[in-house]
Amino acid sequence: MISGKTKLFALIGDPVEQSLSPAMHNAVFKALGLDCAYVALRVPKVMLADAMAGVRALGIAGLNVTHPHKVSIAGILDELDESASSVGAVNTVKNERGKLTGFNTDGAGAVRALEREVGKLAGRRAVLFGAGGAARAIAFSLVQAGVELTIANRTAVKAQVLAAEVERKFGTKVALVGIERRALGEAVKRADLLINATTIGMRPNVNQTLVTADMMHRGLVVNDIVYEPLQTKLLREAKRAGARTVNGLGMLVQQGALAFEVWTGKRAPIKVMEGAVKRELRRRGRL
Ligand SMILES: NC(=O)c1ccc[n+]([C@@H]2O[C@H](COP(=O)([O-])OP(=O)(O)OC[C@H]3O[C@@H](n4cnc5c(N)ncnc54)[C@H](OP(=O)(O)O)[C@@H]3O)[C@@H](O)[C@H]2O)c1
């Protein structure tokens, strides 16, 4: 029930209509009996500063931030948590009496989701596809978790910049590889973890993948963070190779759970969040 004391949380981005976050967070508020509500607000790129003034004026308690604001919002917040300043992007904002602090829960969410499926990541060798927003966050968190990292990205210079930043922060070497089949195949052969953090395979390009079954092996764990669709071409190929697969739902839930923890200081009920996301996907005929 919405009351006179209801605390409001929102996702801002453009577009936001397809987001699963309102279903996920409202389910948690209900399950824990919190007088809170979560809405999705479309904020065009040029309206971001006005929207943030609105957040302060209206006392919106917390935000999730998605495309196209994740990077630009970092410059107009009062403070950045280390999770956001290292990555240079924000996906969560906490409003404490008008002071807005930015966090990034994508990387830690991805690591938590993977560790929940396959155990500790320390000492594993991972190939990460991508150097965009999500990949950047994941790269920092993987190395922080003790992973030996190789980055593969179409635009080589973006991968080089990311590798240099991660190396500078953690003092460990990050390897680079091109996305052509032969080089990628060699890197994947030596890896025990493969993570796709590109938009390849995402609807409508559901038949795209950078690697095929013949390039993967049984001992490999393959995680596609794309969740539209849940069963991507990459994961279908990985199954054909006998590899273990992890879809993008776990990261979605864990980054949301970490955002909830930032806002409320309470532990998030993962099962409730998972259930809500699956119900919403089923309702849309996507599961
Ligand atoms: N599960 C979750 O919780 C979660 C969270 C965040 C994001 N995601 C998903 O992660 C994906 C990436 O999101 P993002 O925000 O990081 O996007 P982004 O910042 O736009 O980055 C896109 C990445 O994909 C690469 N790419 C795109 N098209 C390509 C192609 N045809 N060939 C090779 N590389 C290509 C880009 O390479 P270049 O650098 O060369 O352009 C870049 O590395 C999306 O599908 C998003 O839905 C999932």
mmCIF file with all atom_site columns, N, CA and C and ligand atoms in Angstrom, residues 130-134 153-155 158 179 197-200 202 225-227 248 251-252 255, ligand 1:
data_model
loop_
_atom_site.group_PDB
_atom_site.id
_atom_site.type_symbol
_atom_site.label_atom_id
_atom_site.label_alt_id
_atom_site.label_comp_id
_atom_site.label_asym_id
_atom_site.label_entity_id
_atom_site.label_seq_id
_atom_site.pdbx_PDB_ins_code
_atom_site.Cartn_x
_atom_site.Cartn_y
_atom_site.Cartn_z
_atom_site.occupancy
_atom_site.B_iso_or_equiv
_atom_site.pdbx_formal_charge
_atom_site.auth_seq_id
_atom_site.auth_comp_id
_atom_site.auth_asym_id
_atom_site.auth_atom_id
_atom_site.pdbx_PDB_model_num
ATOM   1   N N   . GLY A 1 130 ? 34.374 -7.885  -23.997 1.00 0.00 ? 130 GLY A N   1
ATOM   2   C CA  . GLY A 1 130 ? 33.769 -6.563  -23.861 1.00 0.00 ? 130 GLY A CA  1
ATOM   3   C C   . GLY A 1 130 ? 34.655 -5.608  -23.085 1.00 0.00 ? 130 GLY A C   1
ATOM   4   N N   . ALA A 1 131 ? 34.440 -4.308  -23.339 1.00 0.00 ? 131 ALA A N   1
ATOM   5   C CA  . ALA A 1 131 ? 35.117 -3.256  -22.573 1.00 0.00 ? 131 ALA A CA  1
ATOM   6   C C   . ALA A 1 131 ? 34.161 -2.073  -22.431 1.00 0.00 ? 131 ALA A C   1
ATOM   7   N N   . GLY A 1 132 ? 32.864 -2.366  -22.523 1.00 0.00 ? 132 GLY A N   1
ATOM   8   C CA  . GLY A 1 132 ? 31.836 -1.339  -22.344 1.00 0.00 ? 132 GLY A CA  1
ATOM   9   C C   . GLY A 1 132 ? 31.511 -1.189  -20.863 1.00 0.00 ? 132 GLY A C   1
ATOM   10  N N   . GLY A 1 133 ? 30.370 -0.582  -20.568 1.00 0.00 ? 133 GLY A N   1
ATOM   11  C CA  . GLY A 1 133 ? 30.009 -0.259  -19.191 1.00 0.00 ? 133 GLY A CA  1
ATOM   12  C C   . GLY A 1 133 ? 30.030 -1.463  -18.269 1.00 0.00 ? 133 GLY A C   1
ATOM   13  N N   . ALA A 1 134 ? 29.314 -2.510  -18.635 1.00 0.00 ? 134 ALA A N   1
ATOM   14  C CA  . ALA A 1 134 ? 29.214 -3.682  -17.764 1.00 0.00 ? 134 ALA A CA  1
ATOM   15  C C   . ALA A 1 134 ? 30.561 -4.388  -17.655 1.00 0.00 ? 134 ALA A C   1
ATOM   16  N N   . ASN A 1 153 ? 38.122 -7.396  -26.791 1.00 0.00 ? 153 ASN A N   1
ATOM   17  C CA  . ASN A 1 153 ? 37.106 -6.432  -27.217 1.00 0.00 ? 153 ASN A CA  1
ATOM   18  C C   . ASN A 1 153 ? 37.322 -6.042  -28.666 1.00 0.00 ? 153 ASN A C   1
ATOM   19  N N   . ARG A 1 154 ? 36.191 -5.803  -29.366 1.00 0.00 ? 154 ARG A N   1
ATOM   20  C CA  . ARG A 1 154 ? 36.261 -5.419  -30.781 1.00 0.00 ? 154 ARG A CA  1
ATOM   21  C C   . ARG A 1 154 ? 37.140 -4.187  -30.972 1.00 0.00 ? 154 ARG A C   1
ATOM   22  N N   . THR A 1 155 ? 36.885 -3.153  -30.181 1.00 0.00 ? 155 THR A N   1
ATOM   23  C CA  . THR A 1 155 ? 37.691 -1.933  -30.250 1.00 0.00 ? 155 THR A CA  1
ATOM   24  C C   . THR A 1 155 ? 38.873 -2.094  -29.303 1.00 0.00 ? 155 THR A C   1
ATOM   25  N N   . LYS A 1 158 ? 39.894 0.334   -26.380 1.00 0.00 ? 158 LYS A N   1
ATOM   26  C CA  . LYS A 1 158 ? 39.073 0.357   -25.156 1.00 0.00 ? 158 LYS A CA  1
ATOM   27  C C   . LYS A 1 158 ? 39.519 -0.738  -24.185 1.00 0.00 ? 158 LYS A C   1
ATOM   28  N N   . ILE A 1 179 ? 39.478 -10.311 -31.151 1.00 0.00 ? 179 ILE A N   1
ATOM   29  C CA  . ILE A 1 179 ? 38.260 -11.138 -31.188 1.00 0.00 ? 179 ILE A CA  1
ATOM   30  C C   . ILE A 1 179 ? 38.202 -12.033 -32.430 1.00 0.00 ? 179 ILE A C   1
ATOM   31  N N   . ALA A 1 197 ? 30.351 -10.000 -21.788 1.00 0.00 ? 197 ALA A N   1
ATOM   32  C CA  . ALA A 1 197 ? 29.739 -8.745  -21.326 1.00 0.00 ? 197 ALA A CA  1
ATOM   33  C C   . ALA A 1 197 ? 29.633 -7.776  -22.504 1.00 0.00 ? 197 ALA A C   1
ATOM   34  N N   . THR A 1 198 ? 29.412 -8.338  -23.701 1.00 0.00 ? 198 THR A N   1
ATOM   35  C CA  . THR A 1 198 ? 29.095 -7.501  -24.867 1.00 0.00 ? 198 THR A CA  1
ATOM   36  C C   . THR A 1 198 ? 27.590 -7.616  -25.114 1.00 0.00 ? 198 THR A C   1
ATOM   37  N N   . THR A 1 199 ? 27.114 -6.868  -26.093 1.00 0.00 ? 199 THR A N   1
ATOM   38  C CA  . THR A 1 199 ? 25.685 -6.977  -26.444 1.00 0.00 ? 199 THR A CA  1
ATOM   39  C C   . THR A 1 199 ? 25.465 -8.070  -27.498 1.00 0.00 ? 199 THR A C   1
ATOM   40  N N   . ILE A 1 200 ? 26.522 -8.793  -27.852 1.00 0.00 ? 200 ILE A N   1
ATOM   41  C CA  . ILE A 1 200 ? 26.402 -9.862  -28.850 1.00 0.00 ? 200 ILE A CA  1
ATOM   42  C C   . ILE A 1 200 ? 25.473 -10.956 -28.318 1.00 0.00 ? 200 ILE A C   1
ATOM   43  N N   . MET A 1 202 ? 22.303 -10.507 -27.875 1.00 0.00 ? 202 MET A N   1
ATOM   44  C CA  . MET A 1 202 ? 21.139 -9.864  -27.278 1.00 0.00 ? 202 MET A CA  1
ATOM   45  C C   . MET A 1 202 ? 20.066 -9.635  -28.345 1.00 0.00 ? 202 MET A C   1
ATOM   46  N N   . ILE A 1 225 ? 26.168 -12.497 -19.587 1.00 0.00 ? 225 ILE A N   1
ATOM   47  C CA  . ILE A 1 225 ? 25.403 -11.568 -18.737 1.00 0.00 ? 225 ILE A CA  1
ATOM   48  C C   . ILE A 1 225 ? 24.185 -11.018 -19.474 1.00 0.00 ? 225 ILE A C   1
ATOM   49  N N   . VAL A 1 226 ? 24.109 -11.271 -20.790 1.00 0.00 ? 226 VAL A N   1
ATOM   50  C CA  . VAL A 1 226 ? 22.907 -10.897 -21.547 1.00 0.00 ? 226 VAL A CA  1
ATOM   51  C C   . VAL A 1 226 ? 21.734 -11.692 -20.975 1.00 0.00 ? 226 VAL A C   1
ATOM   52  N N   . TYR A 1 227 ? 20.598 -11.036 -20.718 1.00 0.00 ? 227 TYR A N   1
ATOM   53  C CA  . TYR A 1 227 ? 19.446 -11.795 -20.188 1.00 0.00 ? 227 TYR A CA  1
ATOM   54  C C   . TYR A 1 227 ? 18.197 -11.656 -21.069 1.00 0.00 ? 227 TYR A C   1
ATOM   55  N N   . GLY A 1 248 ? 22.335 -14.716 -17.447 1.00 0.00 ? 248 GLY A N   1
ATOM   56  C CA  . GLY A 1 248 ? 22.475 -13.361 -16.921 1.00 0.00 ? 248 GLY A CA  1
ATOM   57  C C   . GLY A 1 248 ? 21.550 -13.001 -15.771 1.00 0.00 ? 248 GLY A C   1
ATOM   58  N N   . MET A 1 251 ? 23.310 -12.276 -12.208 1.00 0.00 ? 251 MET A N   1
ATOM   59  C CA  . MET A 1 251 ? 23.929 -10.948 -12.062 1.00 0.00 ? 251 MET A CA  1
ATOM   60  C C   . MET A 1 251 ? 22.857 -9.879  -11.889 1.00 0.00 ? 251 MET A C   1
ATOM   61  N N   . LEU A 1 252 ? 21.786 -10.007 -12.665 1.00 0.00 ? 252 LEU A N   1
ATOM   62  C CA  . LEU A 1 252 ? 20.698 -9.027  -12.568 1.00 0.00 ? 252 LEU A CA  1
ATOM   63  C C   . LEU A 1 252 ? 20.167 -8.957  -11.136 1.00 0.00 ? 252 LEU A C   1
ATOM   64  N N   . GLN A 1 255 ? 23.078 -7.665  -8.586  1.00 0.00 ? 255 GLN A N   1
ATOM   65  C CA  . GLN A 1 255 ? 23.353 -6.215  -8.606  1.00 0.00 ? 255 GLN A CA  1
ATOM   66  C C   . GLN A 1 255 ? 22.186 -5.467  -7.974  1.00 0.00 ? 255 GLN A C   1
HETATM 67  N N1  . LIG B 2 .   ? 22.795 -9.347  -16.260 1.00 0.00 ? 1   LIG B N1  1
HETATM 68  C C1  . LIG B 2 .   ? 22.912 -8.097  -15.844 1.00 0.00 ? 1   LIG B C1  1
HETATM 69  O O1  . LIG B 2 .   ? 22.626 -7.746  -14.694 1.00 0.00 ? 1   LIG B O1  1
HETATM 70  C C2  . LIG B 2 .   ? 23.451 -7.055  -16.767 1.00 0.00 ? 1   LIG B C2  1
HETATM 71  C C3  . LIG B 2 .   ? 23.911 -5.828  -16.254 1.00 0.00 ? 1   LIG B C3  1
HETATM 72  C C4  . LIG B 2 .   ? 24.420 -4.869  -17.142 1.00 0.00 ? 1   LIG B C4  1
HETATM 73  C C5  . LIG B 2 .   ? 24.438 -5.139  -18.501 1.00 0.00 ? 1   LIG B C5  1
HETATM 74  N N2  . LIG B 2 .   ? 23.951 -6.337  -18.952 1.00 0.00 ? 1   LIG B N2  1
HETATM 75  C C6  . LIG B 2 .   ? 23.984 -6.652  -20.392 1.00 0.00 ? 1   LIG B C6  1
HETATM 76  O O2  . LIG B 2 .   ? 25.328 -6.578  -20.826 1.00 0.00 ? 1   LIG B O2  1
HETATM 77  C C7  . LIG B 2 .   ? 25.388 -6.209  -22.199 1.00 0.00 ? 1   LIG B C7  1
HETATM 78  C C8  . LIG B 2 .   ? 26.402 -5.082  -22.356 1.00 0.00 ? 1   LIG B C8  1
HETATM 79  O O3  . LIG B 2 .   ? 25.913 -3.928  -21.737 1.00 0.00 ? 1   LIG B O3  1
HETATM 80  P P1  . LIG B 2 .   ? 26.796 -2.592  -21.606 1.00 0.00 ? 1   LIG B P1  1
HETATM 81  O O4  . LIG B 2 .   ? 25.987 -1.623  -20.845 1.00 0.00 ? 1   LIG B O4  1
HETATM 82  O O5  . LIG B 2 .   ? 28.154 -2.911  -21.147 1.00 0.00 ? 1   LIG B O5  1
HETATM 83  O O6  . LIG B 2 .   ? 26.884 -2.127  -23.150 1.00 0.00 ? 1   LIG B O6  1
HETATM 84  P P2  . LIG B 2 .   ? 27.933 -1.128  -23.823 1.00 0.00 ? 1   LIG B P2  1
HETATM 85  O O7  . LIG B 2 .   ? 28.564 -0.247  -22.799 1.00 0.00 ? 1   LIG B O7  1
HETATM 86  O O8  . LIG B 2 .   ? 27.207 -0.512  -24.965 1.00 0.00 ? 1   LIG B O8  1
HETATM 87  O O9  . LIG B 2 .   ? 29.097 -2.092  -24.391 1.00 0.00 ? 1   LIG B O9  1
HETATM 88  C C9  . LIG B 2 .   ? 28.846 -2.923  -25.486 1.00 0.00 ? 1   LIG B C9  1
HETATM 89  C C10 . LIG B 2 .   ? 30.006 -3.899  -25.666 1.00 0.00 ? 1   LIG B C10 1
HETATM 90  O O10 . LIG B 2 .   ? 29.638 -4.833  -26.696 1.00 0.00 ? 1   LIG B O10 1
HETATM 91  C C11 . LIG B 2 .   ? 30.615 -4.805  -27.736 1.00 0.00 ? 1   LIG B C11 1
HETATM 92  N N3  . LIG B 2 .   ? 29.946 -5.056  -29.026 1.00 0.00 ? 1   LIG B N3  1
HETATM 93  C C12 . LIG B 2 .   ? 28.735 -4.592  -29.422 1.00 0.00 ? 1   LIG B C12 1
HETATM 94  N N4  . LIG B 2 .   ? 28.436 -5.060  -30.646 1.00 0.00 ? 1   LIG B N4  1
HETATM 95  C C13 . LIG B 2 .   ? 29.484 -5.830  -31.038 1.00 0.00 ? 1   LIG B C13 1
HETATM 96  C C14 . LIG B 2 .   ? 29.774 -6.593  -32.203 1.00 0.00 ? 1   LIG B C14 1
HETATM 97  N N5  . LIG B 2 .   ? 28.909 -6.661  -33.220 1.00 0.00 ? 1   LIG B N5  1
HETATM 98  N N6  . LIG B 2 .   ? 30.936 -7.276  -32.248 1.00 0.00 ? 1   LIG B N6  1
HETATM 99  C C15 . LIG B 2 .   ? 31.823 -7.240  -31.225 1.00 0.00 ? 1   LIG B C15 1
HETATM 100 N N7  . LIG B 2 .   ? 31.602 -6.521  -30.083 1.00 0.00 ? 1   LIG B N7  1
HETATM 101 C C16 . LIG B 2 .   ? 30.456 -5.833  -29.999 1.00 0.00 ? 1   LIG B C16 1
HETATM 102 C C17 . LIG B 2 .   ? 31.216 -3.415  -27.650 1.00 0.00 ? 1   LIG B C17 1
HETATM 103 O O11 . LIG B 2 .   ? 32.464 -3.427  -28.293 1.00 0.00 ? 1   LIG B O11 1
HETATM 104 P P3  . LIG B 2 .   ? 33.143 -2.038  -28.793 1.00 0.00 ? 1   LIG B P3  1
HETATM 105 O O12 . LIG B 2 .   ? 33.831 -1.486  -27.582 1.00 0.00 ? 1   LIG B O12 1
HETATM 106 O O13 . LIG B 2 .   ? 34.051 -2.455  -29.847 1.00 0.00 ? 1   LIG B O13 1
HETATM 107 O O14 . LIG B 2 .   ? 32.016 -1.161  -29.272 1.00 0.00 ? 1   LIG B O14 1
HETATM 108 C C18 . LIG B 2 .   ? 31.298 -3.229  -26.136 1.00 0.00 ? 1   LIG B C18 1
HETATM 109 O O15 . LIG B 2 .   ? 32.387 -3.938  -25.594 1.00 0.00 ? 1   LIG B O15 1
HETATM 110 C C19 . LIG B 2 .   ? 23.959 -5.841  -22.590 1.00 0.00 ? 1   LIG B C19 1
HETATM 111 O O16 . LIG B 2 .   ? 23.368 -6.948  -23.246 1.00 0.00 ? 1   LIG B O16 1
HETATM 112 C C20 . LIG B 2 .   ? 23.266 -5.617  -21.257 1.00 0.00 ? 1   LIG B C20 1
HETATM 113 O O17 . LIG B 2 .   ? 21.873 -5.900  -21.296 1.00 0.00 ? 1   LIG B O17 1
HETATM 114 C C21 . LIG B 2 .   ? 23.479 -7.289  -18.120 1.00 0.00 ? 1   LIG B C21 1
#
